[in-house]
CSV table of C-alpha atoms and ligand atoms in Angstrom, one decimal:
chain,number,residue,atom,x,y,z
D,1,MET,CA,80.3,104.5,-2.3
D,2,ASN,CA,83.6,105.8,-0.8
D,3,TYR,CA,86.1,103.3,0.4
D,4,ASP,CA,89.9,102.9,0.6
D,5,ILE,CA,91.4,99.4,0.5
D,6,ALA,CA,94.5,97.7,-0.9
D,7,ASN,CA,93.2,95.6,-3.7
D,8,PRO,CA,89.5,94.9,-4.7
D,9,ASP,CA,90.6,91.8,-6.7
D,10,LEU,CA,91.1,90.0,-3.4
D,11,ALA,CA,87.4,89.9,-2.8
D,12,PRO,CA,86.7,86.2,-3.7
D,13,GLN,CA,89.4,85.0,-1.4
D,14,GLY,CA,88.1,87.3,1.4
D,15,ALA,CA,84.6,86.0,0.9
D,16,ARG,CA,85.7,82.4,1.4
D,17,ARG,CA,87.5,83.3,4.6
D,18,ILE,CA,84.5,85.2,5.9
D,19,GLU,CA,82.3,82.2,5.1
D,20,TRP,CA,84.7,79.9,6.9
D,21,ALA,CA,84.9,82.0,10.0
D,22,GLY,CA,81.1,82.4,10.0
D,23,ARG,CA,80.6,78.7,10.2
D,24,ARG,CA,82.3,78.7,13.6
D,25,MET,CA,80.4,81.8,14.9
D,26,THR,CA,77.3,80.0,16.0
D,27,VAL,CA,76.0,82.5,18.6
D,28,LEU,CA,76.4,85.4,16.1
D,29,LYS,CA,74.5,83.4,13.5
D,30,THR,CA,71.6,82.9,16.0
D,31,ILE,CA,71.6,86.7,16.7
D,32,ARG,CA,71.8,87.5,13.0
D,33,GLU,CA,68.8,85.4,12.2
D,34,ARG,CA,66.8,87.3,14.9
D,35,PHE,CA,68.2,90.6,13.6
D,36,LEU,CA,67.0,89.8,10.1
D,37,LYS,CA,63.4,89.4,11.4
D,38,GLU,CA,63.3,92.2,13.9
D,39,GLU,CA,65.7,94.8,12.4
D,40,PRO,CA,66.5,96.5,15.8
D,41,LEU,CA,69.1,98.8,14.1
D,42,LYS,CA,66.8,100.0,11.3
D,43,GLY,CA,67.7,103.5,10.2
D,44,LEU,CA,70.9,103.7,12.3
D,45,THR,CA,74.4,104.1,11.0
D,46,VAL,CA,77.1,102.1,12.9
D,47,ALA,CA,80.8,103.1,12.4
D,48,ALA,CA,83.2,100.5,13.6
D,49,CYS,CA,86.9,100.8,14.3
D,50,LEU,CA,87.9,97.1,14.8
D,51,HIS,CA,90.6,94.8,13.5
D,52,VAL,CA,89.5,94.2,9.9
D,53,THR,CA,89.4,90.4,10.0
D,54,ALA,CA,87.1,87.6,8.8
D,55,GLU,CA,85.4,87.5,12.2
D,56,THR,CA,84.8,91.3,12.2
D,57,ALA,CA,83.3,90.9,8.7
D,58,ASN,CA,80.7,88.5,10.2
D,59,LEU,CA,79.8,91.1,12.8
D,60,MET,CA,79.4,93.8,10.1
D,61,LEU,CA,77.1,91.5,8.2
D,62,ALA,CA,75.0,90.8,11.3
D,63,LEU,CA,74.6,94.5,12.0
D,64,ARG,CA,73.6,95.2,8.5
D,65,ASP,CA,71.0,92.4,8.7
D,66,GLY,CA,69.8,94.2,11.8
D,67,GLY,CA,68.9,97.1,9.6
D,68,ALA,CA,72.0,99.3,10.1
D,69,THR,CA,74.1,101.1,7.5
D,70,VAL,CA,77.6,100.0,8.5
D,71,THR,CA,81.1,101.3,7.8
D,72,LEU,CA,84.5,100.0,9.0
D,73,CYS,CA,88.0,101.2,9.6
D,74,ALA,CA,91.0,99.4,11.2
D,75,SER,CA,91.9,99.6,14.9
D,76,ASN,CA,95.5,98.8,14.2
D,77,PRO,CA,97.5,99.5,11.1
D,78,LEU,CA,99.0,96.0,11.0
D,79,SER,CA,96.0,93.8,11.6
D,80,THR,CA,93.9,94.4,8.4
D,81,GLN,CA,93.3,91.4,6.2
D,82,ASP,CA,93.2,93.0,2.8
D,83,ASP,CA,91.2,90.2,1.3
D,84,VAL,CA,88.4,90.6,3.9
D,85,ALA,CA,88.4,94.4,3.3
D,86,ALA,CA,87.9,93.7,-0.4
D,87,ALA,CA,85.1,91.2,0.2
D,88,LEU,CA,83.2,93.7,2.4
D,89,VAL,CA,83.5,96.4,-0.2
D,90,ALA,CA,82.3,94.0,-2.9
D,91,ASP,CA,79.3,93.5,-0.6
D,92,ASN,CA,78.6,97.2,-0.5
D,93,ILE,CA,80.1,97.9,3.0
D,94,PRO,CA,82.5,100.8,2.9
D,95,VAL,CA,85.8,99.9,4.4
D,96,PHE,CA,88.7,102.2,5.0
D,97,ALA,CA,91.7,100.1,5.9
D,98,ILE,CA,95.0,98.9,4.3
D,99,ARG,CA,97.4,96.5,6.0
D,100,GLY,CA,100.6,98.4,6.9
D,101,GLU,CA,99.1,101.8,6.5
D,102,ASP,CA,101.0,104.8,7.9
D,103,GLN,CA,99.8,106.9,10.8
D,104,GLU,CA,98.5,109.6,8.4
D,105,SER,CA,96.3,107.1,6.5
D,106,TYR,CA,95.2,105.4,9.7
D,107,TYR,CA,93.8,108.6,11.1
D,108,ARG,CA,92.4,109.7,7.7
D,109,HIS,CA,90.4,106.4,7.7
D,110,ILE,CA,89.1,106.9,11.2
D,111,HIS,CA,87.9,110.4,10.1
D,112,ALA,CA,86.3,108.8,7.0
D,113,VAL,CA,84.0,106.5,9.1
D,114,LEU,CA,83.1,109.4,11.4
D,115,ASP,CA,82.2,111.5,8.3
D,116,MET,CA,79.3,109.1,7.9
D,117,GLU,CA,77.8,110.7,11.1
D,118,PRO,CA,77.3,107.4,12.9
D,119,ASP,CA,74.5,106.9,15.5
D,120,ILE,CA,76.6,104.2,17.2
D,121,THR,CA,80.4,103.8,17.2
D,122,MET,CA,82.2,100.6,18.0
D,123,ASP,CA,85.8,100.8,19.2
D,124,ASP,CA,88.7,98.4,20.0
D,125,GLY,CA,91.0,100.8,21.8
D,126,ALA,CA,88.8,103.9,22.0
D,127,ASP,CA,90.2,105.7,19.0
D,128,LEU,CA,86.8,106.7,17.7
D,129,ALA,CA,85.6,107.7,21.1
D,130,THR,CA,88.8,109.8,21.7
D,131,LEU,CA,88.2,111.7,18.4
D,132,LEU,CA,84.6,112.3,19.4
D,133,HIS,CA,85.9,114.1,22.5
D,134,THR,CA,88.6,116.1,20.7
D,135,GLU,CA,88.5,116.9,17.0
D,136,ARG,CA,84.9,115.6,16.2
D,137,THR,CA,82.8,117.2,18.9
D,138,ASP,CA,80.4,118.2,16.1
D,139,LEU,CA,79.0,114.6,16.2
D,140,ASN,CA,76.5,113.3,18.7
D,141,PRO,CA,76.0,109.6,18.5
D,142,ILE,CA,73.5,107.7,20.7
D,143,GLY,CA,76.4,105.8,22.2
D,144,SER,CA,79.5,103.7,21.7
D,145,THR,CA,80.8,100.2,22.5
D,146,GLU,CA,84.3,99.3,23.5
D,147,GLU,CA,85.9,95.9,22.9
D,148,THR,CA,89.2,95.8,24.9
D,149,THR,CA,90.7,96.4,28.3
D,150,THR,CA,92.9,99.2,27.3
D,151,GLY,CA,90.0,101.1,25.6
D,152,VAL,CA,87.8,100.7,28.8
D,153,ILE,CA,90.7,102.0,30.9
D,154,ARG,CA,90.9,105.1,28.6
D,155,LEU,CA,87.2,105.6,28.8
D,156,ARG,CA,87.1,105.3,32.6
D,157,ALA,CA,89.8,107.9,32.7
D,158,MET,CA,87.6,110.2,30.6
D,159,ALA,CA,84.6,109.5,32.9
D,160,ALA,CA,86.7,110.1,36.0
D,161,ASP,CA,87.8,113.6,34.9
D,162,GLY,CA,84.3,114.5,33.8
D,163,THR,CA,85.1,114.6,30.1
D,164,LEU,CA,83.0,111.6,28.9
D,165,ARG,CA,80.0,112.8,27.0
D,166,LEU,CA,78.6,109.5,25.7
D,167,PRO,CA,77.1,106.3,27.1
D,168,VAL,CA,79.6,103.6,26.4
D,169,VAL,CA,79.0,99.8,26.7
D,170,ALA,CA,82.2,98.2,28.0
D,171,VAL,CA,81.8,94.9,26.0
D,172,ASN,CA,85.2,93.8,27.5
D,173,ASP,CA,83.5,93.6,30.9
D,174,SER,CA,81.0,90.9,29.9
D,175,ALA,CA,82.2,87.6,31.2
D,176,THR,CA,81.6,85.9,27.9
D,177,LYS,CA,84.1,88.4,26.4
D,178,HIS,CA,87.1,88.8,28.7
D,179,LEU,CA,87.1,85.3,30.3
D,180,PHE,CA,87.2,83.7,26.8
D,181,ASP,CA,88.5,86.1,24.2
D,182,ASN,CA,91.3,87.6,26.4
D,183,HIS,CA,92.2,84.3,28.0
D,184,TYR,CA,91.7,81.5,25.4
D,185,GLY,CA,91.8,83.7,22.3
D,186,THR,CA,95.0,85.7,23.2
D,187,GLY,CA,96.5,82.6,24.7
D,188,GLN,CA,96.3,80.5,21.5
D,189,SER,CA,96.8,83.3,18.9
D,190,ALA,CA,99.7,85.0,20.6
D,191,LEU,CA,101.6,81.7,20.6
D,192,ASP,CA,100.5,81.2,17.0
D,193,GLY,CA,102.0,84.6,16.0
D,194,ILE,CA,105.3,83.8,17.8
D,195,ILE,CA,105.6,80.4,16.1
D,196,ARG,CA,104.6,81.7,12.7
D,197,ALA,CA,107.1,84.6,12.9
D,198,THR,CA,110.0,82.5,14.2
D,199,ASN,CA,109.2,78.8,13.6
D,200,MET,CA,110.9,78.2,17.0
D,201,LEU,CA,110.4,75.1,19.2
D,202,MET,CA,108.6,76.2,22.3
D,203,ALA,CA,109.4,73.0,24.2
D,204,GLY,CA,112.3,73.6,26.5
D,205,SER,CA,112.5,77.3,26.0
D,206,THR,CA,111.9,79.9,28.7
D,207,VAL,CA,109.0,82.2,28.0
D,208,ALA,CA,108.6,85.4,30.1
D,209,VAL,CA,105.0,86.6,30.3
D,210,VAL,CA,104.8,90.2,31.5
D,211,GLY,CA,101.4,90.9,33.0
D,212,TYR,CA,99.2,88.1,34.4
D,213,GLY,CA,95.7,89.4,33.7
D,214,ASP,CA,93.1,87.6,31.6
D,215,CYS,CA,95.4,87.7,28.5
D,216,GLY,CA,98.7,86.9,30.3
D,217,ARG,CA,97.2,83.9,32.0
D,218,GLY,CA,96.1,82.5,28.7
D,219,VAL,CA,99.5,83.1,27.1
D,220,ALA,CA,101.2,81.4,30.1
D,221,LEU,CA,98.8,78.5,30.0
D,222,ARG,CA,99.4,77.8,26.3
D,223,ALA,CA,103.2,78.4,26.4
D,224,SER,CA,103.5,75.9,29.2
D,225,GLY,CA,101.2,73.5,27.2
D,226,HIS,CA,103.8,73.6,24.5
D,227,GLY,CA,106.5,72.5,27.0
D,228,ALA,CA,108.0,75.9,27.7
D,229,LYS,CA,109.2,77.0,31.2
D,230,VAL,CA,107.1,80.0,32.0
D,231,VAL,CA,108.3,82.9,34.2
D,232,VAL,CA,105.8,85.6,35.1
D,233,VAL,CA,106.4,89.3,35.8
D,234,GLU,CA,103.6,91.1,37.7
D,235,ILE,CA,103.2,94.3,39.8
D,236,ASN,CA,100.0,93.1,41.5
D,237,PRO,CA,100.7,90.8,44.4
D,238,ILE,CA,97.5,88.8,44.0
D,239,ARG,CA,98.0,88.2,40.3
D,240,ALA,CA,101.7,87.3,41.0
D,241,LEU,CA,100.6,84.9,43.7
D,242,THR,CA,98.1,83.3,41.3
D,243,ALA,CA,100.9,82.8,38.8
D,244,ALA,CA,103.0,81.2,41.4
D,245,MET,CA,100.2,78.8,42.4
D,246,ASP,CA,99.5,78.1,38.8
D,247,GLY,CA,103.0,76.6,38.8
D,248,HIS,CA,105.0,79.4,37.1
D,249,GLN,CA,108.1,81.1,38.4
D,250,VAL,CA,107.5,84.7,39.4
D,251,MET,CA,110.3,87.2,39.2
D,252,THR,CA,111.1,90.9,38.5
D,253,ALA,CA,111.5,92.1,35.0
D,254,ASP,CA,115.2,92.6,35.7
D,255,ASP,CA,115.6,88.9,36.6
D,256,ALA,CA,113.4,87.6,33.8
D,257,ALA,CA,115.4,89.6,31.3
D,258,ARG,CA,118.5,87.5,32.1
D,259,VAL,CA,116.9,84.1,31.7
D,260,ALA,CA,114.1,84.2,29.1
D,261,ASP,CA,114.3,83.2,25.4
D,262,VAL,CA,111.0,84.8,24.5
D,263,PHE,CA,109.2,87.8,26.1
D,264,VAL,CA,105.5,88.4,25.7
D,265,THR,CA,104.2,91.7,27.2
D,266,VAL,CA,100.4,91.8,28.0
D,267,THR,CA,100.1,94.6,30.5
D,268,GLY,CA,98.3,97.5,28.8
D,269,ASN,CA,101.1,99.6,30.2
D,270,LYS,CA,104.0,101.6,28.8
D,271,HIS,CA,107.7,100.6,28.5
D,272,VAL,CA,107.4,97.5,30.6
D,273,LEU,CA,110.6,96.2,28.9
D,274,ARG,CA,113.2,99.0,28.4
D,275,ARG,CA,116.9,99.8,28.3
D,276,GLN,CA,117.8,98.2,31.6
D,277,HIS,CA,116.2,94.9,30.4
D,278,PHE,CA,117.6,95.0,26.8
D,279,ASP,CA,121.0,95.6,28.4
D,280,VAL,CA,121.0,92.1,30.0
D,281,MET,CA,119.0,90.0,27.6
D,282,LYS,CA,120.5,86.9,26.0
D,283,ASP,CA,121.8,86.9,22.4
D,284,GLY,CA,118.8,85.9,20.3
D,285,ALA,CA,116.1,87.0,22.7
D,286,ILE,CA,112.7,87.3,21.0
D,287,LEU,CA,110.3,90.1,21.9
D,288,ALA,CA,106.5,90.1,21.3
D,289,ASN,CA,103.7,92.3,22.5
D,290,ALA,CA,100.1,91.1,22.9
D,291,GLY,CA,98.9,94.2,24.7
D,292,HIS,CA,96.7,96.7,22.8
D,293,PHE,CA,99.2,99.4,21.9
D,294,ASP,CA,102.7,99.2,20.6
D,295,ILE,CA,104.1,101.0,23.6
D,296,GLU,CA,104.9,98.1,25.9
D,297,LEU,CA,108.3,97.5,24.5
D,298,ASP,CA,110.5,100.7,24.4
D,299,LEU,CA,111.5,100.1,20.7
D,300,GLU,CA,112.8,103.7,20.4
D,301,VAL,CA,115.5,103.0,22.9
D,302,LEU,CA,116.2,99.5,21.3
D,303,GLY,CA,116.6,101.3,18.0
D,304,GLU,CA,119.1,103.7,19.6
D,305,MET,CA,121.0,100.8,21.1
D,306,ALA,CA,121.2,99.0,17.8
D,307,ARG,CA,124.2,99.4,15.4
D,308,ASP,CA,122.2,97.6,12.7
D,309,ARG,CA,118.6,96.5,12.0
D,310,ARG,CA,117.3,94.2,9.3
D,311,PRO,CA,114.1,92.2,8.6
D,312,ILE,CA,115.1,88.5,8.9
D,313,ARG,CA,111.7,86.8,8.3
D,314,ASN,CA,108.2,87.9,7.7
D,315,SER,CA,107.0,89.9,10.7
D,316,LEU,CA,110.5,89.5,12.4
D,317,GLU,CA,113.1,92.2,12.7
D,318,GLU,CA,116.6,91.7,14.1
D,319,TYR,CA,118.3,94.5,16.1
D,320,GLU,CA,122.0,94.0,16.4
D,321,LEU,CA,123.3,95.8,19.5
D,322,ALA,CA,126.7,97.5,19.8
D,323,ASP,CA,128.1,94.5,21.8
D,324,GLY,CA,127.1,92.1,19.1
D,325,ARG,CA,124.0,90.6,20.8
D,326,ARG,CA,120.9,90.3,18.6
D,327,ILE,CA,117.4,91.0,19.8
D,328,LEU,CA,114.5,90.0,17.6
D,329,VAL,CA,111.2,91.9,17.6
D,330,ILE,CA,108.0,90.4,16.2
D,331,ALA,CA,105.4,92.6,14.2
D,332,GLU,CA,107.1,95.9,15.2
D,333,GLY,CA,105.9,95.4,18.7
D,334,ARG,CA,102.3,95.6,17.7
D,335,LEU,CA,99.7,93.0,18.7
D,336,VAL,CA,101.6,89.8,17.9
D,337,ASN,CA,98.5,87.7,17.3
D,338,LEU,CA,97.1,90.1,14.7
D,339,GLY,CA,100.4,91.3,13.2
D,340,ALA,CA,102.0,87.9,12.8
D,341,ALA,CA,98.9,85.6,12.8
D,342,GLU,CA,95.2,85.9,12.1
D,343,GLY,CA,94.0,87.1,15.5
D,344,HIS,CA,91.7,85.1,17.7
D,345,PRO,CA,90.0,82.1,16.3
D,346,ALA,CA,86.4,82.6,15.1
D,347,ASP,CA,85.0,80.4,17.8
D,348,VAL,CA,86.1,82.8,20.5
D,349,MET,CA,85.4,86.1,18.5
D,350,ASP,CA,81.9,84.6,18.2
D,351,MET,CA,81.2,85.4,21.8
D,352,SER,CA,82.9,88.8,21.8
D,353,PHE,CA,81.1,90.0,18.7
D,354,SER,CA,77.8,88.6,19.8
D,355,ASN,CA,78.2,90.9,22.8
D,356,GLN,CA,79.0,93.7,20.4
D,357,ALA,CA,75.9,93.1,18.4
D,358,MET,CA,73.8,92.9,21.5
D,359,ALA,CA,75.4,96.1,22.8
D,360,ALA,CA,74.4,97.9,19.6
D,361,GLU,CA,70.8,96.7,20.0
D,362,TRP,CA,70.9,97.6,23.8
D,363,LEU,CA,72.0,101.2,22.9
D,364,ALA,CA,69.5,101.5,20.1
D,365,LEU,CA,66.6,100.6,22.4
D,366,ARG,CA,67.7,103.2,24.9
D,367,ALA,CA,68.5,106.0,22.5
D,368,GLY,CA,68.4,109.4,24.3
D,369,THR,CA,67.7,107.9,27.7
D,370,LEU,CA,71.1,107.0,28.9
D,371,GLU,CA,73.4,109.4,30.9
D,372,PRO,CA,77.0,109.6,29.8
D,373,GLY,CA,78.9,106.8,31.6
D,374,ILE,CA,80.3,103.3,31.2
D,375,TYR,CA,77.7,100.6,31.1
D,376,THR,CA,78.1,96.8,31.3
D,377,LEU,CA,75.6,94.6,29.5
D,378,PRO,CA,73.0,92.9,31.8
D,379,GLU,CA,74.0,89.5,33.1
D,380,GLU,CA,71.0,87.9,31.2
D,381,ILE,CA,72.7,88.7,27.9
D,382,ASP,CA,76.0,87.2,29.1
D,383,MET,CA,74.1,84.0,30.2
D,384,GLU,CA,72.3,83.9,27.0
D,385,VAL,CA,75.5,84.1,24.9
D,386,ALA,CA,77.0,81.3,27.1
D,387,ARG,CA,73.9,79.2,26.8
D,388,ILE,CA,73.8,79.4,23.0
D,389,LYS,CA,77.6,78.7,22.8
D,390,LEU,CA,77.3,75.7,25.1
D,391,ALA,CA,74.4,74.3,23.0
D,392,SER,CA,76.5,74.6,19.9
D,393,LEU,CA,79.3,72.6,21.6
D,394,GLY,CA,76.8,69.9,22.4
D,395,ALA,CA,77.2,70.4,26.1
D,396,GLY,CA,74.4,69.7,28.5
D,397,LEU,CA,73.5,72.2,31.2
D,398,GLU,CA,72.1,71.1,34.5
D,399,GLU,CA,69.1,72.9,36.0
D,400,LEU,CA,68.2,73.6,39.6
D,401,THR,CA,65.4,71.5,41.1
D,402,GLU,CA,62.6,73.4,43.0
D,403,GLU,CA,64.0,72.0,46.3
D,404,GLN,CA,67.5,73.4,45.4
D,405,LYS,CA,66.1,76.8,44.4
D,406,ALA,CA,64.3,77.0,47.8
D,407,TYR,CA,67.4,75.9,49.7
D,408,LEU,CA,69.6,78.5,47.9
D,409,SER,CA,67.2,81.3,48.6
D,410,GLY,CA,66.4,80.4,52.2
D,411,TRP,CA,68.4,80.6,55.5
D,412,ARG,CA,66.6,78.2,57.9
D,413,GLU,CA,68.3,75.0,56.9
D,414,GLY,CA,71.8,74.7,58.4
D,415,THR,CA,74.0,72.1,60.2
B,501,NAD,N1,96.2,90.5,21.8
B,501,NAD,C1,94.9,90.6,21.9
B,501,NAD,O1,94.2,90.1,21.0
B,501,NAD,C2,94.2,91.2,23.1
B,501,NAD,C3,92.9,90.7,23.5
B,501,NAD,C4,92.3,91.3,24.6
B,501,NAD,C5,93.0,92.3,25.3
B,501,NAD,N2,94.2,92.7,24.8
B,501,NAD,C6,95.0,93.8,25.5
B,501,NAD,O2,95.9,93.2,26.3
B,501,NAD,C7,96.3,94.0,27.4
B,501,NAD,C8,96.0,93.2,28.7
B,501,NAD,O3,94.6,92.9,28.8
B,501,NAD,P1,94.1,92.1,30.1
B,501,NAD,O4,92.6,91.9,29.8
B,501,NAD,O5,94.9,90.9,30.4
B,501,NAD,O6,94.3,93.2,31.2
B,501,NAD,P2,94.4,93.0,32.8
B,501,NAD,O7,94.2,94.4,33.3
B,501,NAD,O8,93.5,91.9,33.2
B,501,NAD,O9,95.9,92.5,33.0
B,501,NAD,C9,97.0,93.3,32.9
B,501,NAD,C10,98.0,92.9,34.0
B,501,NAD,O10,99.3,93.6,33.7
B,501,NAD,C11,99.8,93.9,35.0
B,501,NAD,N3,100.8,95.0,34.8
B,501,NAD,C12,100.6,96.3,34.6
B,501,NAD,N4,101.8,97.0,34.5
B,501,NAD,C13,102.7,96.0,34.7
B,501,NAD,C14,104.2,96.1,34.7
B,501,NAD,N5,104.8,97.2,34.5
B,501,NAD,N6,104.8,94.9,34.8
B,501,NAD,C15,104.2,93.7,35.0
B,501,NAD,N7,102.8,93.6,35.0
B,501,NAD,C16,102.1,94.8,34.9
B,501,NAD,C17,98.6,94.3,35.8
B,501,NAD,O11,98.8,94.2,37.2
B,501,NAD,C18,97.5,93.3,35.4
B,501,NAD,O12,97.5,92.1,36.2
B,501,NAD,C19,95.4,95.2,27.3
B,501,NAD,O13,96.1,96.2,26.6
B,501,NAD,C20,94.2,94.7,26.4
B,501,NAD,O14,93.6,95.8,25.7
B,501,NAD,C21,94.8,92.2,23.8
């Protein structure tokens, strides 16, 4: 078996972490039990490019129980948990991922999983799908799945210019994914990453959240729960108004740059903080990015502005500017929650990865029948994921009476 990981000796520790995460992934467990019986992916190869974490490992095991041959590479060079990679390899799943790998090795690994000629590809950021449309047009999978907002945006751009040649399930668009993973997952884990990297006290500090989408709202909610004053920067008036009504101050990036102690970018956009903002930031300002790619902070410019740079703590680098001010960058501007913490808690990845497993099954059942395009999983699957999760939380779910059903579907009863 081919694989490329940092250290196979870490397997026992990785296996314990996978088991621990698995205990909190109750929906995936239910799906896995059904997959074992029904083997809906029998005979198929699934190549995944996802963050190599304990939660992802549980997804890989579920897909294998579903009958698939699985292989995994990283969707970010800084998010790989080397012990988890080792445990999967010990369990005969080929993994190609090493934490901190350089660009060359990152892409070599992506090619390595594609070399297994997958029937289904799974992406977090559309890296596999992009290669399938550029260097690897020799491959013809049944379809692909996409985990995150940025990946879906890239794929929609491909569909819009007529380039997309595959059916793709936008897992991010399932309510049980983006309303929970992006909001509660990013909210908690981004704060976790900032705190682990800096050990700062959030209470009393000013946190600027740039981008008030599903992720940004979560980050703002948790920062304010820690006692921080939150300022929000948005370009969309409705989202900006929502932030204002949620009790946050809303301002331009230029204004926020002068007042904030910590900046968290979550826009999916490029260079949202750049020279004009670095120029006016306070000494000691801390920059973190929770958006998918490491392009939200213009770190090339910050590097040019710096007269000195040094690592000061794990996952924290200090840039000393020509005028003596220091600006600190967490996890090289890559996803703060994965670079400086452990990513989303298993409880929330449970729902995201249950949708991934269902998406693989959905594609397998429709092999050869789907036109190229972006698909969303049917609402029944979303509801089913939510129902199983609720049951595992011990929550009760009210049901409509016959009278209520009739009332909601009729129009005769009024004032
Ligand atoms: N850290 C994680 O674990 C994690 C999890 C899920 C998604 N993501 C990524 O986070 C990013 C945001 O995801 P989302 O689901 O919240 O997206 P979203 O589209 O719901 O929100 C992004 C927001 O940023 C705003 N925006 C865009 N450009 C801006 C600018 N220049 N200044 C201020 N605001 C701007 C948009 O108006 C939008 O409201 C994406 O890259 C996504 O892939 C990260």
